[in-house]
Amino acid sequence: MGARRDRPRVLLYADVDAVGGAEIAMGNLLSALDDAYEVWVAGTDERFVRWLARRGRQVPWAVVGPGPLAHLRMLRRIRPHVVHVNLEVPWAAPTMLACALAQPGLRVVAVEHMAARTVHLGTLLRTRALLLRLDQHVAVSADAAKRVEDFYALGRGSVRVIHNGVPPAPALGRAAARGDGGLVIGAVGRRDRGRGHAWWLEGGRGVPEPSSL
């Protein structure tokens, strides 16, 4: 990327160690940004950060260690104008949010991808305190926005809705013929308990003669 000094410097951050739908959406956003912005990517896992950086055009990246001091050092080194924090659940990335919100003049945006609710009171109160201070709070659907507002008592209309952009899929050739003609069922998603894959697999046992599951 060029060295123009008049461009806003944007830092994209996620505290994850795997790639799921939320991270793919973040990669789609990065690939769509033009050189009107000076973009950095950062996170706590090097493999993920490298993966994300490759979605952009010559995007610099940083891996940050645990704890607030490491996050503060990274913010002071990069000196972003805007921090975009990708949240796989509403209580994710509390260290980054707290450190970014403590920087004078730094704009902080958080994007919700799953409207999950915590039953731990301390986590709920911490999450609410951080989310209330955001400059912009975004969810990827109207339902997710409403649920996050309700779960964390944020107030109706406090979370904006911006749907994920999905690039056009490449043309697919004709699928190979199935010898047994059985039903094929597939699912794509992060491998965690909240996605319910175990329930889905258990229920699939009742499907007559599936060729793959």
PDB file of C-alpha atoms in Angstrom:
ATOM      1  CA  MET A   1       0.000   0.000   0.000  1.00  0.00           C
ATOM      2  CA  GLY A   2       1.138   3.558  -0.631  1.00  0.00           C
ATOM      3  CA  ALA A   3       2.492   5.940   1.963  1.00  0.00           C
ATOM      4  CA  ARG A   4      -0.074   8.749   1.698  1.00  0.00           C
ATOM      5  CA  ARG A   5      -0.416  10.395   5.088  1.00  0.00           C
ATOM      6  CA  ASP A   6      -3.941  11.730   4.600  1.00  0.00           C
ATOM      7  CA  ARG A   7      -5.554   8.282   4.674  1.00  0.00           C
ATOM      8  CA  PRO A   8      -7.393   7.051   7.774  1.00  0.00           C
ATOM      9  CA  ARG A   9      -5.462   4.228   9.415  1.00  0.00           C
ATOM     10  CA  VAL A  10      -7.818   1.336  10.208  1.00  0.00           C
ATOM     11  CA  LEU A  11      -6.900  -1.623  12.406  1.00  0.00           C
ATOM     12  CA  LEU A  12      -8.908  -4.834  11.975  1.00  0.00           C
ATOM     13  CA  TYR A  13      -8.656  -7.086  15.039  1.00  0.00           C
ATOM     14  CA  ALA A  14     -10.010 -10.447  16.158  1.00  0.00           C
ATOM     15  CA  ASP A  15      -9.124 -12.528  19.211  1.00  0.00           C
ATOM     16  CA  VAL A  16      -9.552 -15.979  17.617  1.00  0.00           C
ATOM     17  CA  ASP A  17      -7.406 -18.970  16.720  1.00  0.00           C
ATOM     18  CA  ALA A  18      -9.562 -20.446  13.938  1.00  0.00           C
ATOM     19  CA  VAL A  19     -11.408 -19.325  10.837  1.00  0.00           C
ATOM     20  CA  GLY A  20     -15.205 -19.441  10.835  1.00  0.00           C
ATOM     21  CA  GLY A  21     -17.990 -17.460   9.228  1.00  0.00           C
ATOM     22  CA  ALA A  22     -17.247 -14.302  11.234  1.00  0.00           C
ATOM     23  CA  GLU A  23     -13.627 -14.346  10.133  1.00  0.00           C
ATOM     24  CA  ILE A  24     -14.506 -15.065   6.497  1.00  0.00           C
ATOM     25  CA  ALA A  25     -16.829 -12.041   6.565  1.00  0.00           C
ATOM     26  CA  MET A  26     -13.973  -9.964   7.968  1.00  0.00           C
ATOM     27  CA  GLY A  27     -11.734 -11.198   5.169  1.00  0.00           C
ATOM     28  CA  ASN A  28     -14.371 -10.236   2.597  1.00  0.00           C
ATOM     29  CA  LEU A  29     -14.467  -6.738   4.073  1.00  0.00           C
ATOM     30  CA  LEU A  30     -10.692  -6.456   3.942  1.00  0.00           C
ATOM     31  CA  SER A  31     -10.546  -7.597   0.324  1.00  0.00           C
ATOM     32  CA  ALA A  32     -13.106  -4.929  -0.635  1.00  0.00           C
ATOM     33  CA  LEU A  33     -11.250  -1.995   0.956  1.00  0.00           C
ATOM     34  CA  ASP A  34      -9.386   0.173  -1.513  1.00  0.00           C
ATOM     35  CA  ASP A  35      -6.310   2.309  -0.944  1.00  0.00           C
ATOM     36  CA  ALA A  36      -8.385   5.173   0.449  1.00  0.00           C
ATOM     37  CA  TYR A  37      -7.574   3.513   3.791  1.00  0.00           C
ATOM     38  CA  GLU A  38      -4.301   2.465   5.363  1.00  0.00           C
ATOM     39  CA  VAL A  39      -5.247  -0.926   6.767  1.00  0.00           C
ATOM     40  CA  TRP A  40      -3.526  -3.052   9.396  1.00  0.00           C
ATOM     41  CA  VAL A  41      -4.665  -6.401  10.757  1.00  0.00           C
ATOM     42  CA  ALA A  42      -3.899  -7.770  14.206  1.00  0.00           C
ATOM     43  CA  GLY A  43      -4.858 -10.574  16.524  1.00  0.00           C
ATOM     44  CA  THR A  44      -3.602 -12.982  19.133  1.00  0.00           C
ATOM     45  CA  ASP A  45      -2.983 -15.981  16.860  1.00  0.00           C
ATOM     46  CA  GLU A  46      -0.294 -15.755  14.171  1.00  0.00           C
ATOM     47  CA  ARG A  47      -1.839 -18.294  11.807  1.00  0.00           C
ATOM     48  CA  PHE A  48      -5.135 -16.424  11.788  1.00  0.00           C
ATOM     49  CA  VAL A  49      -3.485 -13.017  11.419  1.00  0.00           C
ATOM     50  CA  ARG A  50      -1.423 -14.224   8.452  1.00  0.00           C
ATOM     51  CA  TRP A  51      -4.537 -15.744   6.873  1.00  0.00           C
ATOM     52  CA  LEU A  52      -6.453 -12.489   7.271  1.00  0.00           C
ATOM     53  CA  ALA A  53      -3.626 -10.311   5.954  1.00  0.00           C
ATOM     54  CA  ARG A  54      -3.543 -12.355   2.746  1.00  0.00           C
ATOM     55  CA  ARG A  55      -7.146 -11.266   2.055  1.00  0.00           C
ATOM     56  CA  GLY A  56      -5.932  -7.712   1.471  1.00  0.00           C
ATOM     57  CA  ARG A  57      -3.348  -6.083  -0.753  1.00  0.00           C
ATOM     58  CA  GLN A  58       0.059  -5.892   0.935  1.00  0.00           C
ATOM     59  CA  VAL A  59      -1.541  -5.426   4.345  1.00  0.00           C
ATOM     60  CA  PRO A  60       0.844  -5.103   7.315  1.00  0.00           C
ATOM     61  CA  TRP A  61       0.003  -7.238  10.311  1.00  0.00           C
ATOM     62  CA  ALA A  62       0.820  -7.635  13.986  1.00  0.00           C
ATOM     63  CA  VAL A  63       0.462 -10.453  16.492  1.00  0.00           C
ATOM     64  CA  VAL A  64      -0.248  -9.195  19.985  1.00  0.00           C
ATOM     65  CA  GLY A  65       0.548 -11.041  23.190  1.00  0.00           C
ATOM     66  CA  PRO A  66      -1.875 -11.556  26.064  1.00  0.00           C
ATOM     67  CA  GLY A  67      -2.707  -8.844  28.544  1.00  0.00           C
ATOM     68  CA  PRO A  68      -3.391  -5.122  28.401  1.00  0.00           C
ATOM     69  CA  LEU A  69       0.240  -3.970  28.268  1.00  0.00           C
ATOM     70  CA  ALA A  70       0.872  -5.853  25.027  1.00  0.00           C
ATOM     71  CA  HIS A  71      -2.321  -4.442  23.515  1.00  0.00           C
ATOM     72  CA  LEU A  72      -1.475  -0.894  24.579  1.00  0.00           C
ATOM     73  CA  ARG A  73       2.021  -1.176  23.111  1.00  0.00           C
ATOM     74  CA  MET A  74       0.583  -2.415  19.825  1.00  0.00           C
ATOM     75  CA  LEU A  75      -1.951   0.433  19.651  1.00  0.00           C
ATOM     76  CA  ARG A  76       0.718   3.038  20.405  1.00  0.00           C
ATOM     77  CA  ARG A  77       2.990   1.570  17.737  1.00  0.00           C
ATOM     78  CA  ILE A  78       0.373   1.397  14.967  1.00  0.00           C
ATOM     79  CA  ARG A  79      -1.521   4.548  16.035  1.00  0.00           C
ATOM     80  CA  PRO A  80      -4.794   3.752  14.243  1.00  0.00           C
ATOM     81  CA  HIS A  81      -7.607   6.243  13.766  1.00  0.00           C
ATOM     82  CA  VAL A  82     -10.252   3.490  13.843  1.00  0.00           C
ATOM     83  CA  VAL A  83     -10.212   0.046  15.441  1.00  0.00           C
ATOM     84  CA  HIS A  84     -12.635  -2.529  14.048  1.00  0.00           C
ATOM     85  CA  VAL A  85     -13.060  -5.421  16.509  1.00  0.00           C
ATOM     86  CA  ASN A  86     -14.685  -8.588  15.183  1.00  0.00           C
ATOM     87  CA  LEU A  87     -16.714 -10.340  17.903  1.00  0.00           C
ATOM     88  CA  GLU A  88     -17.580 -14.003  17.484  1.00  0.00           C
ATOM     89  CA  VAL A  89     -19.645 -13.606  20.691  1.00  0.00           C
ATOM     90  CA  PRO A  90     -20.547 -10.341  22.468  1.00  0.00           C
ATOM     91  CA  TRP A  91     -18.096 -10.898  25.341  1.00  0.00           C
ATOM     92  CA  ALA A  92     -15.109 -11.593  23.061  1.00  0.00           C
ATOM     93  CA  ALA A  93     -11.953  -9.440  22.976  1.00  0.00           C
ATOM     94  CA  PRO A  94     -12.494  -7.523  26.250  1.00  0.00           C
ATOM     95  CA  THR A  95      -8.801  -6.636  26.564  1.00  0.00           C
ATOM     96  CA  MET A  96      -8.658  -5.053  23.123  1.00  0.00           C
ATOM     97  CA  LEU A  97     -11.931  -3.193  23.597  1.00  0.00           C
ATOM     98  CA  ALA A  98     -10.874  -1.808  26.978  1.00  0.00           C
ATOM     99  CA  CYS A  99      -7.454  -0.711  25.714  1.00  0.00           C
ATOM    100  CA  ALA A 100      -8.825   0.859  22.538  1.00  0.00           C
ATOM    101  CA  LEU A 101     -11.565   2.705  24.414  1.00  0.00           C
ATOM    102  CA  ALA A 102      -8.930   4.142  26.761  1.00  0.00           C
ATOM    103  CA  GLN A 103      -7.083   5.868  23.892  1.00  0.00           C
ATOM    104  CA  PRO A 104      -8.110   9.530  23.445  1.00  0.00           C
ATOM    105  CA  GLY A 105      -9.566  10.233  20.018  1.00  0.00           C
ATOM    106  CA  LEU A 106      -9.515   6.612  18.851  1.00  0.00           C
ATOM    107  CA  ARG A 107     -12.795   5.489  17.265  1.00  0.00           C
ATOM    108  CA  VAL A 108     -13.843   1.960  18.206  1.00  0.00           C
ATOM    109  CA  VAL A 109     -16.261  -0.171  16.193  1.00  0.00           C
ATOM    110  CA  ALA A 110     -17.393  -3.665  17.194  1.00  0.00           C
ATOM    111  CA  VAL A 111     -19.220  -6.105  14.935  1.00  0.00           C
ATOM    112  CA  GLU A 112     -21.486  -8.801  16.389  1.00  0.00           C
ATOM    113  CA  HIS A 113     -21.773 -12.060  14.475  1.00  0.00           C
ATOM    114  CA  MET A 114     -23.684 -14.189  16.990  1.00  0.00           C
ATOM    115  CA  ALA A 115     -26.202 -12.911  19.522  1.00  0.00           C
ATOM    116  CA  ALA A 116     -25.152 -15.131  22.412  1.00  0.00           C
ATOM    117  CA  ARG A 117     -25.993 -14.484  26.059  1.00  0.00           C
ATOM    118  CA  THR A 118     -23.735 -15.173  29.014  1.00  0.00           C
ATOM    119  CA  VAL A 119     -25.119 -16.409  32.333  1.00  0.00           C
ATOM    120  CA  HIS A 120     -22.043 -15.222  34.266  1.00  0.00           C
ATOM    121  CA  LEU A 121     -22.920 -11.947  35.993  1.00  0.00           C
ATOM    122  CA  GLY A 122     -19.397 -10.551  35.979  1.00  0.00           C
ATOM    123  CA  THR A 123     -18.969 -11.234  32.267  1.00  0.00           C
ATOM    124  CA  LEU A 124     -22.375  -9.730  31.511  1.00  0.00           C
ATOM    125  CA  LEU A 125     -21.637  -6.512  33.419  1.00  0.00           C
ATOM    126  CA  ARG A 126     -18.173  -6.165  31.873  1.00  0.00           C
ATOM    127  CA  THR A 127     -19.548  -6.772  28.389  1.00  0.00           C
ATOM    128  CA  ARG A 128     -22.348  -4.245  28.843  1.00  0.00           C
ATOM    129  CA  ALA A 129     -19.944  -1.594  30.165  1.00  0.00           C
ATOM    130  CA  LEU A 130     -17.660  -2.000  27.142  1.00  0.00           C
ATOM    131  CA  LEU A 131     -20.425  -2.155  24.538  1.00  0.00           C
ATOM    132  CA  LEU A 132     -22.103   0.993  25.849  1.00  0.00           C
ATOM    133  CA  ARG A 133     -18.923   2.993  25.179  1.00  0.00           C
ATOM    134  CA  LEU A 134     -18.459   2.008  21.542  1.00  0.00           C
ATOM    135  CA  ASP A 135     -18.481   4.667  18.847  1.00  0.00           C
ATOM    136  CA  GLN A 136     -20.346   2.280  16.559  1.00  0.00           C
ATOM    137  CA  HIS A 137     -21.922  -1.057  17.403  1.00  0.00           C
ATOM    138  CA  VAL A 138     -22.883  -3.232  14.439  1.00  0.00           C
ATOM    139  CA  ALA A 139     -24.661  -6.559  14.018  1.00  0.00           C
ATOM    140  CA  VAL A 140     -24.962  -8.588  10.844  1.00  0.00           C
ATOM    141  CA  SER A 141     -28.762  -9.005  11.032  1.00  0.00           C
ATOM    142  CA  ALA A 142     -31.780  -7.260  12.535  1.00  0.00           C
ATOM    143  CA  ASP A 143     -32.483 -10.264  14.757  1.00  0.00           C
ATOM    144  CA  ALA A 144     -28.917 -10.319  16.092  1.00  0.00           C
ATOM    145  CA  ALA A 145     -29.041  -6.571  16.776  1.00  0.00           C
ATOM    146  CA  LYS A 146     -32.307  -6.842  18.715  1.00  0.00           C
ATOM    147  CA  ARG A 147     -31.120  -9.804  20.766  1.00  0.00           C
ATOM    148  CA  VAL A 148     -27.811  -8.169  21.721  1.00  0.00           C
ATOM    149  CA  GLU A 149     -29.666  -4.992  22.716  1.00  0.00           C
ATOM    150  CA  ASP A 150     -32.009  -7.044  24.902  1.00  0.00           C
ATOM    151  CA  PHE A 151     -29.454  -9.464  26.364  1.00  0.00           C
ATOM    152  CA  TYR A 152     -27.141  -6.657  27.512  1.00  0.00           C
ATOM    153  CA  ALA A 153     -29.717  -3.895  28.199  1.00  0.00           C
ATOM    154  CA  LEU A 154     -28.185  -1.554  25.629  1.00  0.00           C
ATOM    155  CA  GLY A 155     -31.351   0.208  24.526  1.00  0.00           C
ATOM    156  CA  ARG A 156     -33.400  -0.247  21.381  1.00  0.00           C
ATOM    157  CA  GLY A 157     -31.720   1.105  18.268  1.00  0.00           C
ATOM    158  CA  SER A 158     -28.231   1.208  19.793  1.00  0.00           C
ATOM    159  CA  VAL A 159     -26.923  -1.525  17.473  1.00  0.00           C
ATOM    160  CA  ARG A 160     -26.827  -0.802  13.738  1.00  0.00           C
ATOM    161  CA  VAL A 161     -27.511  -3.494  11.158  1.00  0.00           C
ATOM    162  CA  ILE A 162     -25.020  -3.975   8.324  1.00  0.00           C
ATOM    163  CA  HIS A 163     -25.398  -7.266   6.511  1.00  0.00           C
ATOM    164  CA  ASN A 164     -22.304  -9.225   5.586  1.00  0.00           C
ATOM    165  CA  GLY A 165     -21.158  -8.810   2.014  1.00  0.00           C
ATOM    166  CA  VAL A 166     -20.720 -12.108   0.189  1.00  0.00           C
ATOM    167  CA  PRO A 167     -18.647 -12.187  -3.007  1.00  0.00           C
ATOM    168  CA  PRO A 168     -20.168 -13.899  -6.064  1.00  0.00           C
ATOM    169  CA  ALA A 169     -19.572 -17.629  -6.017  1.00  0.00           C
ATOM    170  CA  PRO A 170     -17.614 -19.103  -8.923  1.00  0.00           C
ATOM    171  CA  ALA A 171     -19.570 -21.150 -11.430  1.00  0.00           C
ATOM    172  CA  LEU A 172     -19.717 -24.769 -10.358  1.00  0.00           C
ATOM    173  CA  GLY A 173     -19.540 -27.699 -12.704  1.00  0.00           C
ATOM    174  CA  ARG A 174     -22.094 -30.461 -12.702  1.00  0.00           C
ATOM    175  CA  ALA A 175     -21.794 -32.625  -9.615  1.00  0.00           C
ATOM    176  CA  ALA A 176     -20.486 -36.135 -10.085  1.00  0.00           C
ATOM    177  CA  ALA A 177     -23.213 -38.736 -10.345  1.00  0.00           C
ATOM    178  CA  ARG A 178     -23.956 -40.644  -7.153  1.00  0.00           C
ATOM    179  CA  GLY A 179     -23.825 -44.354  -7.623  1.00  0.00           C
ATOM    180  CA  ASP A 180     -26.419 -45.112  -4.963  1.00  0.00           C
ATOM    181  CA  GLY A 181     -28.648 -42.099  -5.639  1.00  0.00           C
ATOM    182  CA  GLY A 182     -28.901 -41.412  -1.917  1.00  0.00           C
ATOM    183  CA  LEU A 183     -29.514 -38.064  -0.281  1.00  0.00           C
ATOM    184  CA  VAL A 184     -26.401 -35.953   0.402  1.00  0.00           C
ATOM    185  CA  ILE A 185     -26.525 -33.628   3.414  1.00  0.00           C
ATOM    186  CA  GLY A 186     -23.819 -31.092   4.221  1.00  0.00           C
ATOM    187  CA  ALA A 187     -23.179 -28.337   6.733  1.00  0.00           C
ATOM    188  CA  VAL A 188     -20.488 -25.702   7.146  1.00  0.00           C
ATOM    189  CA  GLY A 189     -19.729 -23.973  10.437  1.00  0.00           C
ATOM    190  CA  ARG A 190     -17.321 -23.459  13.296  1.00  0.00           C
ATOM    191  CA  ARG A 191     -16.723 -26.579  15.358  1.00  0.00           C
ATOM    192  CA  ASP A 192     -18.018 -25.456  18.720  1.00  0.00           C
ATOM    193  CA  ARG A 193     -20.876 -26.532  20.936  1.00  0.00           C
ATOM    194  CA  GLY A 194     -22.916 -23.410  20.263  1.00  0.00           C
ATOM    195  CA  ARG A 195     -23.330 -24.347  16.596  1.00  0.00           C
ATOM    196  CA  GLY A 196     -25.266 -27.516  17.437  1.00  0.00           C
ATOM    197  CA  HIS A 197     -23.500 -29.838  15.006  1.00  0.00           C
ATOM    198  CA  ALA A 198     -23.727 -32.778  17.404  1.00  0.00           C
ATOM    199  CA  TRP A 199     -27.510 -32.340  17.577  1.00  0.00           C
ATOM    200  CA  TRP A 200     -27.691 -32.059  13.793  1.00  0.00           C
ATOM    201  CA  LEU A 201     -25.656 -35.225  13.268  1.00  0.00           C
ATOM    202  CA  GLU A 202     -27.770 -37.131  15.765  1.00  0.00           C
ATOM    203  CA  GLY A 203     -30.957 -36.030  14.024  1.00  0.00           C
ATOM    204  CA  GLY A 204     -29.526 -36.993  10.640  1.00  0.00           C
ATOM    205  CA  ARG A 205     -29.511 -40.641  11.621  1.00  0.00           C
ATOM    206  CA  GLY A 206     -33.230 -40.716  10.920  1.00  0.00           C
ATOM    207  CA  VAL A 207     -32.771 -39.715   7.284  1.00  0.00           C
ATOM    208  CA  PRO A 208     -33.347 -42.755   5.052  1.00  0.00           C
ATOM    209  CA  GLU A 209     -30.190 -43.906   3.263  1.00  0.00           C
ATOM    210  CA  PRO A 210     -28.112 -40.709   3.140  1.00  0.00           C
ATOM    211  CA  SER A 211     -25.060 -41.157   0.918  1.00  0.00           C
ATOM    212  CA  SER A 212     -22.998 -38.847   3.121  1.00  0.00           C
ATOM    213  CA  LEU A 213     -23.546 -36.861   6.285  1.00  0.00           C
TER     214      LEU A 213
END
